[in-house]
Amino acid sequence: MKTDKGKSITILAGRLFDPYAKSFRTKQVIQVSEDKGLITSVKSATENEFEVLRAEAGESELVDLSSSTVLPGFVDTHVHCESRPLQLHRS
């Protein structure tokens, strides 16, 4: 789906966590600005609307997560620390 403000990525989410309501919302369509990487809209949809969006996707980017749970804004930032000090080799 293309917006007037540039390209966008459409995500079909089977379940979407809403941190404000502290609950899950089902069948959501999320629009993400390709330029800025920010969510621009979130709307409820029916299975019929999901099918139409899949069919109309064409050249635009569609991420079908209709059988998945989406956690917007969640970034995995954990680190694996080595148990041994890093050995730097000098030539």
mmCIF file with all atom_site columns, C-alpha atoms in Angstrom:
data_model
loop_
_atom_site.group_PDB
_atom_site.id
_atom_site.type_symbol
_atom_site.label_atom_id
_atom_site.label_alt_id
_atom_site.label_comp_id
_atom_site.label_asym_id
_atom_site.label_entity_id
_atom_site.label_seq_id
_atom_site.pdbx_PDB_ins_code
_atom_site.Cartn_x
_atom_site.Cartn_y
_atom_site.Cartn_z
_atom_site.occupancy
_atom_site.B_iso_or_equiv
_atom_site.pdbx_formal_charge
_atom_site.auth_seq_id
_atom_site.auth_comp_id
_atom_site.auth_asym_id
_atom_site.auth_atom_id
_atom_site.pdbx_PDB_model_num
ATOM 1  C CA . MET A 1 1  ? 0.000   0.000   0.000  1.00 0.00 ? 1  MET A CA 1
ATOM 2  C CA . LYS A 1 2  ? 1.425   3.368   -0.993 1.00 0.00 ? 2  LYS A CA 1
ATOM 3  C CA . THR A 1 3  ? 0.576   6.551   0.814  1.00 0.00 ? 3  THR A CA 1
ATOM 4  C CA . ASP A 1 4  ? 0.842   10.152  -0.402 1.00 0.00 ? 4  ASP A CA 1
ATOM 5  C CA . LYS A 1 5  ? 3.831   10.659  1.884  1.00 0.00 ? 5  LYS A CA 1
ATOM 6  C CA . GLY A 1 6  ? 5.918   7.875   0.321  1.00 0.00 ? 6  GLY A CA 1
ATOM 7  C CA . LYS A 1 7  ? 6.260   4.152   0.426  1.00 0.00 ? 7  LYS A CA 1
ATOM 8  C CA . SER A 1 8  ? 4.894   2.164   3.299  1.00 0.00 ? 8  SER A CA 1
ATOM 9  C CA . ILE A 1 9  ? 5.114   -1.416  4.466  1.00 0.00 ? 9  ILE A CA 1
ATOM 10 C CA . THR A 1 10 ? 1.859   -3.171  5.320  1.00 0.00 ? 10 THR A CA 1
ATOM 11 C CA . ILE A 1 11 ? 1.942   -5.733  8.136  1.00 0.00 ? 11 ILE A CA 1
ATOM 12 C CA . LEU A 1 12 ? -0.965  -8.104  8.656  1.00 0.00 ? 12 LEU A CA 1
ATOM 13 C CA . ALA A 1 13 ? -0.923  -9.055  12.347 1.00 0.00 ? 13 ALA A CA 1
ATOM 14 C CA . GLY A 1 14 ? -2.974  -11.954 13.686 1.00 0.00 ? 14 GLY A CA 1
ATOM 15 C CA . ARG A 1 15 ? -2.531  -10.573 17.199 1.00 0.00 ? 15 ARG A CA 1
ATOM 16 C CA . LEU A 1 16 ? -1.041  -7.253  18.210 1.00 0.00 ? 16 LEU A CA 1
ATOM 17 C CA . PHE A 1 17 ? -0.057  -6.311  21.744 1.00 0.00 ? 17 PHE A CA 1
ATOM 18 C CA . ASP A 1 18 ? -1.454  -2.916  22.742 1.00 0.00 ? 18 ASP A CA 1
ATOM 19 C CA . PRO A 1 19 ? 0.725   -1.634  25.615 1.00 0.00 ? 19 PRO A CA 1
ATOM 20 C CA . TYR A 1 20 ? -1.701  1.181   26.439 1.00 0.00 ? 20 TYR A CA 1
ATOM 21 C CA . ALA A 1 21 ? -4.688  -1.136  26.903 1.00 0.00 ? 21 ALA A CA 1
ATOM 22 C CA . LYS A 1 22 ? -2.440  -3.929  28.229 1.00 0.00 ? 22 LYS A CA 1
ATOM 23 C CA . SER A 1 23 ? -4.221  -6.419  25.994 1.00 0.00 ? 23 SER A CA 1
ATOM 24 C CA . PHE A 1 24 ? -4.015  -8.134  22.624 1.00 0.00 ? 24 PHE A CA 1
ATOM 25 C CA . ARG A 1 25 ? -5.960  -6.946  19.584 1.00 0.00 ? 25 ARG A CA 1
ATOM 26 C CA . THR A 1 26 ? -6.769  -9.453  16.839 1.00 0.00 ? 26 THR A CA 1
ATOM 27 C CA . LYS A 1 27 ? -6.623  -8.976  13.061 1.00 0.00 ? 27 LYS A CA 1
ATOM 28 C CA . GLN A 1 28 ? -4.754  -5.686  12.809 1.00 0.00 ? 28 GLN A CA 1
ATOM 29 C CA . VAL A 1 29 ? -3.291  -3.919  9.765  1.00 0.00 ? 29 VAL A CA 1
ATOM 30 C CA . ILE A 1 30 ? -0.151  -1.942  10.606 1.00 0.00 ? 30 ILE A CA 1
ATOM 31 C CA . GLN A 1 31 ? 1.299   0.659   8.237  1.00 0.00 ? 31 GLN A CA 1
ATOM 32 C CA . VAL A 1 32 ? 4.994   1.467   8.607  1.00 0.00 ? 32 VAL A CA 1
ATOM 33 C CA . SER A 1 33 ? 6.733   4.362   6.841  1.00 0.00 ? 33 SER A CA 1
ATOM 34 C CA . GLU A 1 34 ? 9.535   2.846   4.778  1.00 0.00 ? 34 GLU A CA 1
ATOM 35 C CA . ASP A 1 35 ? 11.476  6.119   4.909  1.00 0.00 ? 35 ASP A CA 1
ATOM 36 C CA . LYS A 1 36 ? 11.327  6.661   8.675  1.00 0.00 ? 36 LYS A CA 1
ATOM 37 C CA . GLY A 1 37 ? 10.679  3.126   9.939  1.00 0.00 ? 37 GLY A CA 1
ATOM 38 C CA . LEU A 1 38 ? 7.838   4.396   12.146 1.00 0.00 ? 38 LEU A CA 1
ATOM 39 C CA . ILE A 1 39 ? 4.334   3.026   12.556 1.00 0.00 ? 39 ILE A CA 1
ATOM 40 C CA . THR A 1 40 ? 1.949   5.437   10.848 1.00 0.00 ? 40 THR A CA 1
ATOM 41 C CA . SER A 1 41 ? -1.357  3.663   11.484 1.00 0.00 ? 41 SER A CA 1
ATOM 42 C CA . VAL A 1 42 ? -2.974  0.630   13.089 1.00 0.00 ? 42 VAL A CA 1
ATOM 43 C CA . LYS A 1 43 ? -6.460  -0.478  12.048 1.00 0.00 ? 43 LYS A CA 1
ATOM 44 C CA . SER A 1 44 ? -8.723  -3.431  12.764 1.00 0.00 ? 44 SER A CA 1
ATOM 45 C CA . ALA A 1 45 ? -9.581  -5.655  9.805  1.00 0.00 ? 45 ALA A CA 1
ATOM 46 C CA . THR A 1 46 ? -11.660 -8.686  8.913  1.00 0.00 ? 46 THR A CA 1
ATOM 47 C CA . GLU A 1 47 ? -10.319 -11.864 7.306  1.00 0.00 ? 47 GLU A CA 1
ATOM 48 C CA . ASN A 1 48 ? -11.935 -10.632 4.071  1.00 0.00 ? 48 ASN A CA 1
ATOM 49 C CA . GLU A 1 49 ? -9.957  -7.387  4.261  1.00 0.00 ? 49 GLU A CA 1
ATOM 50 C CA . PHE A 1 50 ? -6.762  -9.404  4.905  1.00 0.00 ? 50 PHE A CA 1
ATOM 51 C CA . GLU A 1 51 ? -7.446  -11.367 1.696  1.00 0.00 ? 51 GLU A CA 1
ATOM 52 C CA . VAL A 1 52 ? -8.022  -8.176  -0.311 1.00 0.00 ? 52 VAL A CA 1
ATOM 53 C CA . LEU A 1 53 ? -4.771  -6.653  0.995  1.00 0.00 ? 53 LEU A CA 1
ATOM 54 C CA . ARG A 1 54 ? -2.871  -9.846  0.080  1.00 0.00 ? 54 ARG A CA 1
ATOM 55 C CA . ALA A 1 55 ? -4.330  -9.762  -3.442 1.00 0.00 ? 55 ALA A CA 1
ATOM 56 C CA . GLU A 1 56 ? -3.646  -6.038  -3.939 1.00 0.00 ? 56 GLU A CA 1
ATOM 57 C CA . ALA A 1 57 ? -0.109  -6.102  -2.530 1.00 0.00 ? 57 ALA A CA 1
ATOM 58 C CA . GLY A 1 58 ? 1.486   -6.184  -5.980 1.00 0.00 ? 58 GLY A CA 1
ATOM 59 C CA . GLU A 1 59 ? 4.812   -4.372  -5.850 1.00 0.00 ? 59 GLU A CA 1
ATOM 60 C CA . SER A 1 60 ? 4.308   -2.868  -2.403 1.00 0.00 ? 60 SER A CA 1
ATOM 61 C CA . GLU A 1 61 ? 5.798   -4.664  0.546  1.00 0.00 ? 61 GLU A CA 1
ATOM 62 C CA . LEU A 1 62 ? 3.431   -6.844  2.528  1.00 0.00 ? 62 LEU A CA 1
ATOM 63 C CA . VAL A 1 63 ? 4.525   -8.755  5.622  1.00 0.00 ? 63 VAL A CA 1
ATOM 64 C CA . ASP A 1 64 ? 1.974   -11.444 6.413  1.00 0.00 ? 64 ASP A CA 1
ATOM 65 C CA . LEU A 1 65 ? 2.101   -12.193 10.140 1.00 0.00 ? 65 LEU A CA 1
ATOM 66 C CA . SER A 1 66 ? -1.562  -13.147 10.280 1.00 0.00 ? 66 SER A CA 1
ATOM 67 C CA . SER A 1 67 ? -0.724  -16.342 12.176 1.00 0.00 ? 67 SER A CA 1
ATOM 68 C CA . SER A 1 68 ? 1.685   -14.566 14.541 1.00 0.00 ? 68 SER A CA 1
ATOM 69 C CA . THR A 1 69 ? 1.734   -12.210 17.519 1.00 0.00 ? 69 THR A CA 1
ATOM 70 C CA . VAL A 1 70 ? 3.326   -8.804  16.890 1.00 0.00 ? 70 VAL A CA 1
ATOM 71 C CA . LEU A 1 71 ? 5.014   -6.795  19.642 1.00 0.00 ? 71 LEU A CA 1
ATOM 72 C CA . PRO A 1 72 ? 5.606   -3.315  18.140 1.00 0.00 ? 72 PRO A CA 1
ATOM 73 C CA . GLY A 1 73 ? 8.574   -1.427  19.476 1.00 0.00 ? 73 GLY A CA 1
ATOM 74 C CA . PHE A 1 74 ? 10.081  -4.497  21.118 1.00 0.00 ? 74 PHE A CA 1
ATOM 75 C CA . VAL A 1 75 ? 13.794  -4.647  20.399 1.00 0.00 ? 75 VAL A CA 1
ATOM 76 C CA . ASP A 1 76 ? 15.892  -7.601  21.496 1.00 0.00 ? 76 ASP A CA 1
ATOM 77 C CA . THR A 1 77 ? 18.989  -5.953  22.947 1.00 0.00 ? 77 THR A CA 1
ATOM 78 C CA . HIS A 1 78 ? 20.413  -8.714  25.089 1.00 0.00 ? 78 HIS A CA 1
ATOM 79 C CA . VAL A 1 79 ? 24.142  -9.469  25.003 1.00 0.00 ? 79 VAL A CA 1
ATOM 80 C CA . HIS A 1 80 ? 26.046  -12.721 25.394 1.00 0.00 ? 80 HIS A CA 1
ATOM 81 C CA . CYS A 1 81 ? 29.147  -12.065 27.509 1.00 0.00 ? 81 CYS A CA 1
ATOM 82 C CA . GLU A 1 82 ? 32.095  -14.334 27.002 1.00 0.00 ? 82 GLU A CA 1
ATOM 83 C CA . SER A 1 83 ? 33.289  -16.289 30.025 1.00 0.00 ? 83 SER A CA 1
ATOM 84 C CA . ARG A 1 84 ? 36.919  -15.852 28.952 1.00 0.00 ? 84 ARG A CA 1
ATOM 85 C CA . PRO A 1 85 ? 38.612  -12.533 28.183 1.00 0.00 ? 85 PRO A CA 1
ATOM 86 C CA . LEU A 1 86 ? 38.900  -11.708 24.528 1.00 0.00 ? 86 LEU A CA 1
ATOM 87 C CA . GLN A 1 87 ? 42.328  -12.631 23.181 1.00 0.00 ? 87 GLN A CA 1
ATOM 88 C CA . LEU A 1 88 ? 43.670  -10.109 20.673 1.00 0.00 ? 88 LEU A CA 1
ATOM 89 C CA . HIS A 1 89 ? 46.319  -11.451 18.348 1.00 0.00 ? 89 HIS A CA 1
ATOM 90 C CA . ARG A 1 90 ? 49.182  -9.129  17.481 1.00 0.00 ? 90 ARG A CA 1
ATOM 91 C CA . SER A 1 91 ? 51.234  -9.587  14.344 1.00 0.00 ? 91 SER A CA 1
#
